[in-house]
Structures are given as C-alpha cells and as structure tokens.
Amino acid sequence: MVVPGRRTVWDGVIELTKMAQEQCVDARLWASHLSSTLKPFVEFPSTELAEVLVSYICWDNNLPLLWKFLERAMSLNLVSPLVVLALLADRVVPHRSTQSAAYRIYLEILKRNVFRIKDHITGPHYENVMSSVANILRLPELFRLETSKPGLLLVEFVFKIVSQLLDACLSDEGLIDPSQDSSSQWLIKSQDMELDAPERYNGKTGGTHEKLQTLNTIMAIEMVAEFLRNTVISRLLYLVSSNRSSHWHEFVRRVQVLGENSMAIRSSKVLNSGDLMQLISDKRFGYSYDSKIVSLRKSNAIVDFGSLASFAGLCHGASLSSLWLPLDLVFEDAMDGYQVNPTSAIEIITGLAKTLKEINGSTWHDTFLGLWIAALRLVQRERDPIEGPIPRLDTRLCMSLCIVPLVVANLIEEGENEFVMEKLRDDLVTSLQVLGEFPGLLAPPQCVVSAANKAATKAIIFLSGGNVGKSCSDVINMKDMPINCSGNMRHLIVEACIARNVLETSAYSWAGYVNGRINQIPPNLQSEVPCWSSFVKGAPLNAAMVNALVSVPASSLVEIEKLYEVAVKGSDGEKISAATVLCGASLTRGWNIQEHTVEFLTRLLSPPVPADYSGAESHLISYACMLNVVIFGIGSVDSIQIFSLHGMVPQLACSLMPICEAFGSYTPSVSWTLPSGEQISAYSVFSNAFTLLLKLWRFNHPPIEHGVGDVPTVGSQLTPEHLLSVRNSHLVSSKTLNRDRNRRRLSEVARSASSQPVFVDSFPKLKIWYRQHQRCIASTLSGLTPGSPVHQMVEALLNMMFRKVRGSQTLNPVNSGTSSSSGAASEDVIPRPEFPAWDILKAVPYVVDAALTACTHGRLSPRELATGLKDLTDFLPASLATIVSYFSAEVSRGVWKPVFMNGMDWPNPAANLSNVEEFIKKILATTGVDIPSLAPAGGSSPATLPLPLAAFVSLTITYKIDKASERFLNLAGPALECLAAGCPWPCMPIVASLWTQKAKRWFDFLVFSASRTVFLHNPDAVVQLLRNCFSATLGLNAAPVSNDGGVGALLGHGFGSHFYGGISPVAPGILYLRMYRALRDTVSVTEEIFSLFIHSVEDIAQNRLSKENLKRLKTVKNGSRYGQSSLATAMTQVKLAASLSASLVWLTGGLGVVHLLIKETIPSWFLSVDKSDQEQRPSDLVAELRGHALAYFVVLCGAFAWGVDSRSAASKRRQGIMGSHLQFLASVLDGKISVGCETATWRAYVSGLVSLMVSCLSPWVTEVDAEVLKSLSNGLRQWGKDELAILLLSMGGVETLGDAVDFIIHLRS
C-alpha cells in the first residue's frame, strides 16, 4: 500500500511512467525498464504496483498509452490481471457514464482475461492474489465468508464481477433504480464527476458519446451471457447457486428482468432475449428445488430414474405408477390391528411422499395422485372384509378420507411456507381432476354410498344457488332431489380437502364432477331430523338427541367444539351424553373433522381440576362416569387404530396412566350410577382403562423377541417408557412446529394435559406392577412370604375362585408353608375381597400359579380351573392382563407337561381340526408356499397343548362374543395367538379349531391367523413367501411383454376368503404383512430379502435383456429403438424390485436393520462376491444394471428410515451410518480395500449412489466428512465422471468448495 507524504519505490514508478508517457516510449520498453527497476525490491506479480498504475490512470492520466502500459504489465505478470480487474471494477464501473471509453477498455480487458482464468491462478502467488482481490472488492464483508481459501474467493470474485455488470446494464436501461432498490449490493449507478473536469480520453462528445454508451451496454449484456455460457465460469457460478442460494435467486431474477425488458439486447447481433433466458434456466443451473441434474441424466440412461408418466395399469404391471408401491405397502401395513404405532401416520406418510417424490423425480401433481390412488386401492381391497377382531372398513376409510387429506394439507402448508412450490394447490386440483378418470377405484363401499351421495348433492345445491353450510350434510333428504345425485369416493375426498382449507368450492364446477343443476331447491329438502344444527342452536342433549347425534357424524369443527364444551362444562349427565356422542359416528365416520374428534376425546381423558375441588383423593374420581364412557367408547379395534393413525397413542397412554393410578387405588365399594341405570365401580373404570392402556404396547411378549444381537425387532421398544418419551418430545418446541399442523396439534394436546414431561416414576402403583410383570416374564415366581399382605390376598382370591370345589383339597400358593382350604366353604360364607385393584394384581400371578399347580397334581379339574379363572376375571377384569403375562412367561419356559385335549378333561378340537388344517394348507398353497413337512395333527395321535396354553384357551372360550367382552378379547386374542404360535406345531391349529367351534363366523379369520404361524416354524416358508412376493410384483413368471405384476398382484384383494367353506388365493404381500411382526430373527429375513433382490435383478435382465437384445445394444450406435425400449422396461422393473425390497426391509426390521444393512451387509456383499467363475459372470450391461439397482435400493432404504431432510428424529443417526458407508467406498477408491464384484457393478453402484445423493438428497451430502467427499470425487474423476465429481464437491460446503474450484479450473473444457 502506498503511504502518502513519504518517497518510496512507488514514487519512482510514477516518475518512470510519467517520463515514458511524455516521451511516448513503447509499452514493451517501459515494462522492461520497470521490471528491472523493481526486481530488487518487489516480488511479482505485485498488488501495490497494480494499485499505483490504476490510481495513476484514474482519472488524471486516462490516456490510451497508459492503458497500453497497464496491459503490458499484465501480460508480463508484473501485476495480476485479477487484481487489475478488481481495481477497475471498483474504479471504472461506477464512472462508466462519464468515462465510457474507459468502461469500454475495462470490458475488453475483462473479456480477454476472465475466460482464461486458469492462466492467472497458477503459481505460488495464487493465495496472495485472491486475498488482495477480496480486500479490494470487500468480499468478506459482502458475503460473510467463513474462510479465506483462494478457491472460494475466486468464486465470489467471478460472481461479483458478473453481478456488477448485470446491475450496470439494468441501471443504464432504467430497469432498476439503485437508490431505491436495496437488493442491489454494489454501487453501480454511474457517478457524475465535476462539470469542469476534463475528460482526457473519452471518445467524442455528443451523439458519438451516447452511441458508445449504447454499444457498451450491448457489450456488457453479451458479456453477462458469455459468463453464463462459458463452461468454466458457468461451473463456478453453479457453486454459487448451490451454496449462496439467496444471492443466486436474486441474480436470476435480475437476469430475467433484463432478458424480458432490455432494449439494447435487441440490437445485439450475437444474442437475443430467448438465448439469455435459456442460459439462466433451471436446466442449466440446479437452483430450483425440483430441478434434477440434467447432465447426469444424459451421461447414462440407467441413472435416469424417471418420473411418473402414467397411471395406466393401476393394479397390474411394472408401470411407472408402481414406483409408488411403498405407499400401498405402508397403507396396508397400518391396517394390522395387532400393534399400534406411536408415530402419527400423517408424519410417516408425509415423509414417505416427499421421499418418493424426490427419488422418483416426480412432480407434486404426480405425488398427490399417487397418494390418492394408493388410498383408494386400500379401500377397494377390503370392500367386504372377513369377520373377526381386526380393523375393518372404518380404519381404511380413516386413512383414505382423513389421514391422506391431512398429509396433503401438511405438504401444501410446508411448501407455501418454504416457497418450495408456488403451485401446490394447483397441482392438488389437477390431481383430483385426473382422479375422476378411474371410476373403478372411485366406487364407494356400500356403507358409505349415502355419504357419497350427500356430498354430490351438496355440490349440486351449491351450483344451483342453494345455501350449503358446512353442517348441511345431516339435513339433506336424497328422496327430495329431482335429479340423480350419485356420488363416489372423489366427492368425499373433495369434501375432506375443502374442510382442511386446501381446496375451494370451485371444485364443484369441475367438468363431470356432478350430473347437473336444478332450477329450484325443493322446499322440503331439509326434512330429515336436523340433529346437529338443532344442537348447535341450543337444543338439549336429551336421549332422543343423543341417539340421533351418535348415529350421524358431525360435519364441522363448530359442532365438535360445541360438544366438547358441553363435555367439559356441562352437568354430570350432559358430560356423559356429550362423551357418548363423541365416541359415536363422529369418531369413526366423521372424516372431515376426525382429527378434532380424536383430539377432544384425548383431552377428555385429562379433565381439569374443578375450581372448587378440595378433596384429598384425585380429582379424576369425580369424573368417573364420563371417563368410563370415553374409555369404553374408544376401546374397539377400529377406534384404537384410528387413534394410532392420528398419532395420539403416546398422549392416550399418558392420560390413561393417572386414571389407572387413581382408580386402581380405590376399593370396589365405591360405585357410580350411569343415566341408563347401570352401576359402575372403581374396578370397572380401572379395568377398562388398564386394558386399553395395555393394548398400546406389546406387554405380553417374552424377552426373546427383543431382537438378535444389537438389532431390536420392530415394536420391541413399545414400552411405557418409550410411549412417554415420545409424548414428552411433543412438548419440545422446534422451528418446524409452526409449519407442521400435525406436530402443532400433537403439541397442543400434550400441553393441555400437562406442560411438564411425564415419566413412569410419576405413577408408583403402575411402576410396581410393571416391574413385577417384567420379573414374571424374565424368571419364575418367588418372594411370597407367608403371612404377608400379598399372601393373605392370594388366599382370599383362591377361596373366592374355588369356593364351589367339593372336598378337602388344598391349593398351595407359591413358596408358602401354609395351605388354603377351598373345600366345604359356601359362596355365602366367603365374601369377595374388598381391596384396591393394584393390590389384587400383585397377588394374581401367585394365584394362577397355585391353581395351575393344583390342576397338575389333580387337586383341581380343568373345568374347575377355567371356571375359577373366569370368576377372577369377572371379579376384576383387569386381572386378565396379569393372567396373560403369567401364561406368556410359563409357556415360553416350557416346564409344564402337555395335556390331552380329549373332550373329557379339556375341550376337544377334533370336530373341525382336520378342516382347519386343510384350509391352512390351501391358503399356503394358493399363495405359492409349499411346505411338505407340515405334520398333520388330525391323525390318530391325540391333540395336546402345554398346560398353560390349554388353561388360557379354555379361559378365553368362556367369554361371550359381545360388545361388553370385546375389549378383553381384543387383549387376550393376540396374546393367545402369540403363545400358540410359539409352541410346537400343531398347537395353533388346535387353538384355532377350538375357537372356530365357538365363533363359526370367525372361521376365515381364525384359519388365516393360524396359517401365519407356519412361517414361525419353517424358515424356508418365509423364503418361499418372499420369493413369491417378488415374482408377483415383477411378473417374472409371465411373458416378457405382458403387464402382469405390480401392486395388484402383490396385495390382491385382502385376505381372499370371504365366505364360509370357500377359499380364494391370498395375495403374498398381504400374508407377509400380516405375519412379519411375529418373526424374531429379522436380520436373517432382511438378508434373504437382499439376496432375493440381487437375484431378481438378474432374472429381470434375463427376461427383458435377452442375448439378442444385448448384441443389438452393442452393435447399433446408441442402441436400437427396440433395445432402448427393452432397457427402459428392464430399468423400470429394477426400480420396482428395489422399491419392493427397500419397503420390506424397512417394514420388517425398522431403523436398526436398515443401519445394519448399510453399514455392514452391503459392504460385506461387495467384498465377498466371487468373480472367479468366468462362465457365470454377467455381461457388462447386466452388471451395470445391478450396480444401479443396488444404489437405488440403498438410497431408498436410507430415505425410508431417515427421510430426505432432517426433520425426523431418526435423521440424527444418518450422518454416522451413511458416513461409515461412504468411508468404505472412499477406502476402495483410494486403493486401501479391494472388492470382489465386477468392475461394472462397482462403478455403477458408486456413480449411481452419488448421483442420487447430489440430485435428490443434498442434506445427506452436507453431512459427509470433507475428506470422504474428496476421495469419492477423485475416484469419479478417474472414471471420467467429471460433472458428477464437481457436483459432489460443490455440495460439501466450505470444506470442499476450494477443491471443486480447483477441479473446475483445471478440467478439460
């Protein structure tokens, strides 16, 4: 830097230059003299020299000779051209109006040097040069750089220069006013000098000057275009677009303004507006959220994973619509009533939809359409479901008409807040319009025909000018309509979307939406009982009104809010009535307001403390009747699944725990009377609440199901602690809370109960039972001390249970030195124990153990045992849970002798055992599973069961199949099936046979349930079933040109058999989804899935890419049309196979198995593949196909588990797992590890995985270690994947941008 007032070497430079100027010395001679003079004192290139020369020229010596001197100094590298350009940009551009000739020279110098930027950054002075440039242009201040790496500064320099030119053009043409436009970051408005200041070298004046200014503007615009066109510079600008998005978006906007409005561009001979717009388009710069890396798509057709082009073949065929197969699988999996999910289906499906959209490269229109069609297929699969204690049509309709609309609303709200897509609502509209082209899917089930017709009628009335308030659906009488108002599922979907404010009533006017209009609204149209409208207006909740409201769902939030207000603030009778109504049709069929109904019912389980309450007991006691109504009302299988789909299970468990704690500490002498006259006791409320609570986690499963090694099974973490942990997480505020209506709702419900975290320790009675339950499962009973309160309770319960047993037999409690006589006592003499429920539950395991021991020794008959156990469960229904816990543990221990099911001591299954076995074989055979070793149990050998299992099934068949017993059978049923499945074959057919004798209409369900247990006893059956899933989905058994396969072949039509005595094929996917949760070794199963996936790719290649086709692809340039078609078809099927495989892995093993797969299984496969057998080696094209299939599979597995962004809690594990996997790839590329697979497979896998990550999963790339990214990039460069290597480095953040710049600069153009 020149210091004023002090003679320095730079003063000598000025004197030398002034002398050369006066003598008109040749520039070469001046430069030579200058170099020899400065060489002892200055190191070239010199920033100070550049500053001196530019300062000397601007503006007192603005002469042509001086510009030649400057140019010569640059050519001899006395000064860096980049530093000179920075200085001129800072000095000349602001004065371009008065110094138009200087501005022209600047443009010429810029044109000569900036596109040869590689020549200016070589050598040891690169870092110092860029540091000087940054200081001159104040780049660190402007861009707030985290680093001073020269590569990053070079990118910032290029972006500033082109942005400055752009703003200068806009300002000169009057398209922006810098003084008014705060987004302009540089002072580019031309600054006027003093009026009398001479312009030594500024061309001519007058018209010539104006002409030069116009020519300058044209040249500047052409320069901007050249910046965008030049390979090196455009690549550098791409780094800006991917790392400085806000600056880039503004830059793009300004280029578009220039292209659309510039007058000067029309005078250009080399550029037009269209050219400029094309140069800045999304296709060239991947700044748009939806843009894909076009160059990657073109570089290898197999990398182009395509998008949803058609929904033809919705149920069959490996069409592109089948890429949405994961949606169908997840929807169908959620219908399994054996387990609830603590995570909202809204959250799961929202993440899945975004994942599939990104990886499939789909539009939002296609994404919405994929959601709707998968939801409709879900309903169509079970139009007439078989009977049994399983979720029925209500749960499927909840998914289709409530959950999916909420998912769509979530996506739209998220998109609008982040400005990801401006036309999300338009895409929703077009997707729903297209949906009308699938009448087969839109046909409503019989039970919802009326609702669909009313929805269509509502649209007709609206179009006819009638008043259709949100609550009019309960007052429309279809008989009064003068025209046909047939509705379908689309009408119900549209109403659901309108209710969520994501669709306008303009949808009613869509072409073909309704049949027409009516000229006059019938005066008696609203002749039905206007129950909801009357209630909102103040009608009392009398018996007639309650009956009406229970059967008709509410249609607006106002109605539900009014009902909730009554339930909270009304009289005791009104509270009960309001709770009853909330548990009615509004819960199961109120799709437009179902999320609010579920929310309000959950809130009712945590009622506020009354203002005047002063009792010592829990305030919940005073709400006993209302709480019991709610708990009983939501206890059905469908209702629990509806709560699960809405994500309310954690809060539901949290609300039930204090109810159990309070009522379980109360004696049964306290009772309450319902308005119906029925009396309920503390036992009743406790048992209902406790039974419902236990349904929310797998409480009865033995420790063996906790997983293999370090990998837990799916659902094994469903414990009270886990449920409370999830609930407590809803209290935590996050930046995404306001943008996610589902999380916001869950947070509000959790806070309404308690704003503080809740733990199991908050409920000491429950905790004691839970610890006892865990000990009971883990080890045999012990610790019963004679004379202790628990021992006394055991004796009292034994006396009550077996009071009718004759004789002087004794039942010995465990570890007791005393005996309890149950002989001559009469029922009147022995009163029922009056103890709190928690105290009774402590004694139940010892009671059952004593009874079972007595039965073993002949002191108690099997019939007396079953009767006594039933008496115990009638006395305290909640004791069934502890009985289940005890039997589960004892069966798994295998210490009890089997008993003969001979019809004398124990019930006899012989009446239909052979029939059940025959149907099990048929189900397996029709599904394609052949198990010749399936031993018959209906032969000459008598049927036997382990004693605990025999006692358990005998107890369960004493229950009536009615609504009162439903909630207890729903608890005992899955436990009974689990126990029977864990026992040697044919225990399960025996249990099924006994139950089919009791519940004949459940025959199909029971036989299907029994058939699932075959897979627990025969691992080969699991492999066969999985193989059939692949064959069905891919249609590999069909002709190559057929459309067989797809979603319909995999999932079919539900269970298959819909009539007693009949059988139809069960789709393999349905059978797998209904049995995989019972599999214990999920790691082995997922390894089988992976193996089948690899083999399926080879089968696809053999079917779709015959040797003849492969020869054509090799011999014909770019492949023949037929060959291209075959390759595209093969790739579509490969993607479908990968999609199926990833979905099954994710569902079967969950997060843990996905982690194991990516971290260990895939690397092990690459290392262990043997390529020594040359005869069996696949062709290069097939090997390449396999590599890309593996990449697609791995990315899908990871995306399903973690999501494409960082919103989910699971995404926190992504960096470690994916980092480990990519480190393995980097080690192979660095030569540290050798793989055994074909080179084509390895290269295709690495390039395919990286291309998917950079095009779809940018958050994943930013989490990867910089050194790993550099190694991957170097490997890609060695394979000629230059563009992919650049993209990878460009997304790695500051740590890799410098390497990206170096690569770009030195890359061959």
Short mmCIF file of N, CA, C and O in Angstrom, two decimals, residues 310-377:
data_model
loop_
_atom_site.label_atom_id
_atom_site.label_comp_id
_atom_site.label_asym_id
_atom_site.label_seq_id
_atom_site.Cartn_x
_atom_site.Cartn_y
_atom_site.Cartn_z
N SER A 310 -47.41 -42.14 -16.21
CA SER A 310 -48.75 -42.66 -16.47
C SER A 310 -49.20 -43.50 -15.31
O SER A 310 -48.42 -44.14 -14.64
N PHE A 311 -50.50 -43.51 -15.09
CA PHE A 311 -51.07 -44.39 -14.07
C PHE A 311 -51.83 -45.54 -14.72
O PHE A 311 -52.71 -46.12 -14.13
N ALA A 312 -51.50 -45.82 -15.96
CA ALA A 312 -52.11 -46.97 -16.61
C ALA A 312 -51.64 -48.23 -15.91
O ALA A 312 -50.51 -48.35 -15.50
N GLY A 313 -52.53 -49.20 -15.82
CA GLY A 313 -52.16 -50.42 -15.11
C GLY A 313 -52.05 -50.17 -13.64
O GLY A 313 -51.04 -50.43 -13.02
N LEU A 314 -53.11 -49.67 -13.04
CA LEU A 314 -53.04 -49.28 -11.63
C LEU A 314 -52.84 -50.47 -10.71
O LEU A 314 -52.25 -50.35 -9.66
N CYS A 315 -53.37 -51.59 -11.10
CA CYS A 315 -53.28 -52.75 -10.23
C CYS A 315 -52.30 -53.79 -10.75
O CYS A 315 -51.91 -54.68 -10.02
N HIS A 316 -51.96 -53.72 -12.02
CA HIS A 316 -51.10 -54.76 -12.58
C HIS A 316 -50.03 -54.11 -13.45
O HIS A 316 -50.22 -53.06 -14.03
N GLY A 317 -48.92 -54.80 -13.53
CA GLY A 317 -47.86 -54.36 -14.43
C GLY A 317 -46.82 -53.52 -13.75
O GLY A 317 -47.09 -52.80 -12.81
N ALA A 318 -45.59 -53.63 -14.24
CA ALA A 318 -44.49 -52.86 -13.67
C ALA A 318 -44.42 -51.51 -14.36
O ALA A 318 -43.40 -51.08 -14.85
N SER A 319 -45.53 -50.82 -14.41
CA SER A 319 -45.55 -49.48 -15.00
C SER A 319 -44.92 -48.50 -14.04
O SER A 319 -44.64 -48.83 -12.89
N LEU A 320 -44.73 -47.28 -14.51
CA LEU A 320 -44.10 -46.28 -13.65
C LEU A 320 -44.96 -45.97 -12.44
O LEU A 320 -44.45 -45.50 -11.42
N SER A 321 -46.27 -46.22 -12.54
CA SER A 321 -47.12 -45.99 -11.37
C SER A 321 -46.74 -46.90 -10.21
O SER A 321 -47.00 -46.59 -9.05
N SER A 322 -46.12 -48.05 -10.53
CA SER A 322 -45.73 -48.98 -9.48
C SER A 322 -44.59 -48.46 -8.63
O SER A 322 -44.27 -49.05 -7.59
N LEU A 323 -43.96 -47.37 -9.06
CA LEU A 323 -42.91 -46.78 -8.24
C LEU A 323 -43.47 -46.22 -6.95
O LEU A 323 -42.73 -45.87 -6.04
N TRP A 324 -44.80 -46.11 -6.87
CA TRP A 324 -45.45 -45.65 -5.64
C TRP A 324 -45.87 -46.83 -4.77
O TRP A 324 -46.66 -46.66 -3.83
N LEU A 325 -45.34 -48.01 -5.09
CA LEU A 325 -45.64 -49.22 -4.33
C LEU A 325 -45.43 -49.05 -2.82
O LEU A 325 -46.22 -49.57 -2.03
N PRO A 326 -44.36 -48.38 -2.37
CA PRO A 326 -44.18 -48.22 -0.92
C PRO A 326 -45.39 -47.60 -0.22
O PRO A 326 -45.67 -47.93 0.93
N LEU A 327 -46.10 -46.70 -0.90
CA LEU A 327 -47.30 -46.12 -0.29
C LEU A 327 -48.34 -47.20 -0.04
O LEU A 327 -48.94 -47.25 1.05
N ASP A 328 -48.56 -48.06 -1.02
CA ASP A 328 -49.55 -49.13 -0.84
C ASP A 328 -49.15 -50.05 0.31
O ASP A 328 -50.00 -50.47 1.10
N LEU A 329 -47.87 -50.38 0.39
CA LEU A 329 -47.42 -51.27 1.46
C LEU A 329 -47.57 -50.63 2.84
O LEU A 329 -48.02 -51.28 3.79
N VAL A 330 -47.21 -49.37 2.94
CA VAL A 330 -47.31 -48.68 4.24
C VAL A 330 -48.78 -48.51 4.64
O VAL A 330 -49.15 -48.70 5.80
N PHE A 331 -49.63 -48.17 3.68
CA PHE A 331 -51.06 -48.04 3.97
C PHE A 331 -51.63 -49.37 4.48
O PHE A 331 -52.34 -49.42 5.48
N GLU A 332 -51.31 -50.44 3.75
CA GLU A 332 -51.85 -51.75 4.14
C GLU A 332 -51.26 -52.22 5.46
O GLU A 332 -51.96 -52.81 6.29
N ASP A 333 -50.00 -51.94 5.69
CA ASP A 333 -49.36 -52.35 6.94
C ASP A 333 -50.01 -51.66 8.14
O ASP A 333 -50.11 -52.24 9.22
N ALA A 334 -50.45 -50.43 7.95
CA ALA A 334 -51.08 -49.69 9.05
C ALA A 334 -52.43 -50.27 9.44
O ALA A 334 -52.97 -49.91 10.49
N MET A 335 -52.96 -51.17 8.63
CA MET A 335 -54.26 -51.76 8.94
C MET A 335 -54.14 -52.98 9.86
O MET A 335 -55.16 -53.56 10.24
N ASP A 336 -52.94 -53.37 10.20
CA ASP A 336 -52.74 -54.51 11.10
C ASP A 336 -53.12 -54.11 12.51
O ASP A 336 -52.51 -53.23 13.12
N GLY A 337 -54.13 -54.77 13.05
CA GLY A 337 -54.62 -54.41 14.38
C GLY A 337 -53.84 -55.00 15.52
O GLY A 337 -54.18 -54.78 16.68
N TYR A 338 -52.76 -55.76 15.22
CA TYR A 338 -52.02 -56.40 16.29
C TYR A 338 -51.04 -55.45 16.98
O TYR A 338 -50.47 -55.78 18.00
N GLN A 339 -50.83 -54.30 16.39
CA GLN A 339 -49.90 -53.36 17.01
C GLN A 339 -50.23 -51.94 16.60
O GLN A 339 -50.56 -51.69 15.44
N VAL A 340 -50.18 -51.05 17.55
CA VAL A 340 -50.38 -49.64 17.26
C VAL A 340 -49.02 -48.97 17.06
O VAL A 340 -47.99 -49.52 17.45
N ASN A 341 -49.05 -47.82 16.47
CA ASN A 341 -47.81 -47.11 16.18
C ASN A 341 -47.79 -45.81 16.96
O ASN A 341 -48.74 -45.02 16.89
N PRO A 342 -46.72 -45.56 17.72
CA PRO A 342 -46.66 -44.30 18.46
C PRO A 342 -46.42 -43.08 17.59
O PRO A 342 -46.59 -41.95 18.04
N THR A 343 -46.00 -43.31 16.35
CA THR A 343 -45.76 -42.21 15.42
C THR A 343 -46.96 -42.01 14.52
O THR A 343 -47.53 -42.97 13.99
N SER A 344 -47.36 -40.79 14.35
CA SER A 344 -48.52 -40.47 13.53
C SER A 344 -48.33 -40.95 12.10
O SER A 344 -47.26 -40.79 11.51
N ALA A 345 -49.38 -41.56 11.55
CA ALA A 345 -49.35 -41.95 10.14
C ALA A 345 -49.20 -40.73 9.25
O ALA A 345 -48.64 -40.82 8.15
N ILE A 346 -49.67 -39.58 9.72
CA ILE A 346 -49.52 -38.34 8.95
C ILE A 346 -48.05 -38.02 8.76
O ILE A 346 -47.59 -37.68 7.67
N GLU A 347 -47.29 -38.13 9.84
CA GLU A 347 -45.86 -37.86 9.77
C GLU A 347 -45.14 -38.87 8.90
O GLU A 347 -44.28 -38.51 8.08
N ILE A 348 -45.48 -40.15 9.06
CA ILE A 348 -44.82 -41.20 8.30
C ILE A 348 -45.09 -41.03 6.81
O ILE A 348 -44.17 -41.07 5.98
N ILE A 349 -46.35 -40.82 6.46
CA ILE A 349 -46.72 -40.75 5.04
C ILE A 349 -46.23 -39.44 4.42
O ILE A 349 -45.85 -39.41 3.24
N THR A 350 -46.24 -38.37 5.19
CA THR A 350 -45.69 -37.11 4.67
C THR A 350 -44.22 -37.29 4.28
O THR A 350 -43.79 -36.88 3.19
N GLY A 351 -43.45 -37.89 5.19
CA GLY A 351 -42.04 -38.13 4.88
C GLY A 351 -41.86 -39.08 3.71
O GLY A 351 -40.99 -38.88 2.86
N LEU A 352 -42.71 -40.11 3.64
CA LEU A 352 -42.61 -41.08 2.56
C LEU A 352 -42.96 -40.45 1.22
O LEU A 352 -42.30 -40.71 0.20
N ALA A 353 -43.98 -39.61 1.21
CA ALA A 353 -44.38 -38.94 -0.04
C ALA A 353 -43.26 -38.03 -0.54
O ALA A 353 -42.95 -38.01 -1.75
N LYS A 354 -42.63 -37.28 0.36
CA LYS A 354 -41.53 -36.41 -0.05
C LYS A 354 -40.34 -37.25 -0.55
O LYS A 354 -39.67 -36.88 -1.52
N THR A 355 -40.10 -38.37 0.11
CA THR A 355 -39.00 -39.24 -0.32
C THR A 355 -39.23 -39.77 -1.73
O THR A 355 -38.34 -39.70 -2.59
N LEU A 356 -40.41 -40.30 -1.98
CA LEU A 356 -40.70 -40.87 -3.29
C LEU A 356 -40.72 -39.79 -4.37
O LEU A 356 -40.30 -40.02 -5.50
N LYS A 357 -41.22 -38.63 -4.01
CA LYS A 357 -41.23 -37.53 -4.98
C LYS A 357 -39.81 -37.17 -5.41
O LYS A 357 -39.53 -37.01 -6.60
N GLU A 358 -38.93 -37.05 -4.44
CA GLU A 358 -37.56 -36.65 -4.76
C GLU A 358 -36.83 -37.74 -5.54
O GLU A 358 -36.19 -37.47 -6.55
N ILE A 359 -36.91 -38.97 -5.07
CA ILE A 359 -36.12 -40.03 -5.67
C ILE A 359 -36.69 -40.44 -7.03
O ILE A 359 -35.94 -40.80 -7.94
N ASN A 360 -38.01 -40.37 -7.18
CA ASN A 360 -38.61 -40.68 -8.48
C ASN A 360 -38.55 -39.51 -9.44
O ASN A 360 -38.90 -39.64 -10.61
N GLY A 361 -38.15 -38.34 -8.94
CA GLY A 361 -38.11 -37.16 -9.80
C GLY A 361 -39.48 -36.75 -10.27
O GLY A 361 -39.66 -36.31 -11.41
N SER A 362 -40.47 -36.87 -9.40
CA SER A 362 -41.86 -36.62 -9.77
C SER A 362 -42.27 -35.19 -9.50
O SER A 362 -41.62 -34.47 -8.74
N THR A 363 -43.38 -34.80 -10.08
CA THR A 363 -43.99 -33.51 -9.78
C THR A 363 -44.91 -33.66 -8.58
O THR A 363 -45.26 -34.77 -8.17
N TRP A 364 -45.34 -32.53 -8.05
CA TRP A 364 -46.31 -32.60 -6.95
C TRP A 364 -47.65 -33.13 -7.44
O TRP A 364 -48.36 -33.81 -6.70
N HIS A 365 -47.99 -32.85 -8.67
CA HIS A 365 -49.22 -33.40 -9.23
C HIS A 365 -49.19 -34.93 -9.16
O HIS A 365 -50.15 -35.57 -8.71
N ASP A 366 -48.08 -35.52 -9.60
CA ASP A 366 -47.96 -36.97 -9.58
C ASP A 366 -47.91 -37.51 -8.16
O ASP A 366 -48.43 -38.59 -7.87
N THR A 367 -47.28 -36.76 -7.27
CA THR A 367 -47.21 -37.19 -5.87
C THR A 367 -48.59 -37.23 -5.25
O THR A 367 -48.96 -38.20 -4.58
N PHE A 368 -49.36 -36.18 -5.45
CA PHE A 368 -50.72 -36.17 -4.91
C PHE A 368 -51.56 -37.28 -5.53
O PHE A 368 -52.32 -37.97 -4.84
N LEU A 369 -51.42 -37.47 -6.83
CA LEU A 369 -52.18 -38.52 -7.50
C LEU A 369 -51.79 -39.90 -6.97
O LEU A 369 -52.64 -40.77 -6.79
N GLY A 370 -50.49 -40.09 -6.74
CA GLY A 370 -50.04 -41.36 -6.16
C GLY A 370 -50.64 -41.61 -4.79
O GLY A 370 -51.02 -42.74 -4.45
N LEU A 371 -50.74 -40.56 -3.97
CA LEU A 371 -51.36 -40.69 -2.64
C LEU A 371 -52.83 -41.07 -2.76
O LEU A 371 -53.31 -41.98 -2.06
N TRP A 372 -53.56 -40.36 -3.63
CA TRP A 372 -55.00 -40.63 -3.76
C TRP A 372 -55.25 -42.05 -4.25
O TRP A 372 -56.13 -42.76 -3.72
N ILE A 373 -54.50 -42.48 -5.24
CA ILE A 373 -54.75 -43.80 -5.81
C ILE A 373 -54.39 -44.90 -4.82
O ILE A 373 -55.11 -45.89 -4.69
N ALA A 374 -53.30 -44.75 -4.10
CA ALA A 374 -52.94 -45.74 -3.09
C ALA A 374 -54.01 -45.80 -2.00
O ALA A 374 -54.36 -46.88 -1.50
N ALA A 375 -54.55 -44.63 -1.63
CA ALA A 375 -55.60 -44.60 -0.61
C ALA A 375 -56.87 -45.27 -1.10
O ALA A 375 -57.55 -45.98 -0.35
N LEU A 376 -57.21 -45.06 -2.35
CA LEU A 376 -58.42 -45.68 -2.90
C LEU A 376 -58.24 -47.18 -3.06
O LEU A 376 -59.17 -47.96 -2.83
N ARG A 377 -57.04 -47.59 -3.46
CA ARG A 377 -56.78 -49.04 -3.56
C ARG A 377 -56.92 -49.69 -2.19
O ARG A 377 -57.38 -50.84 -2.08
#
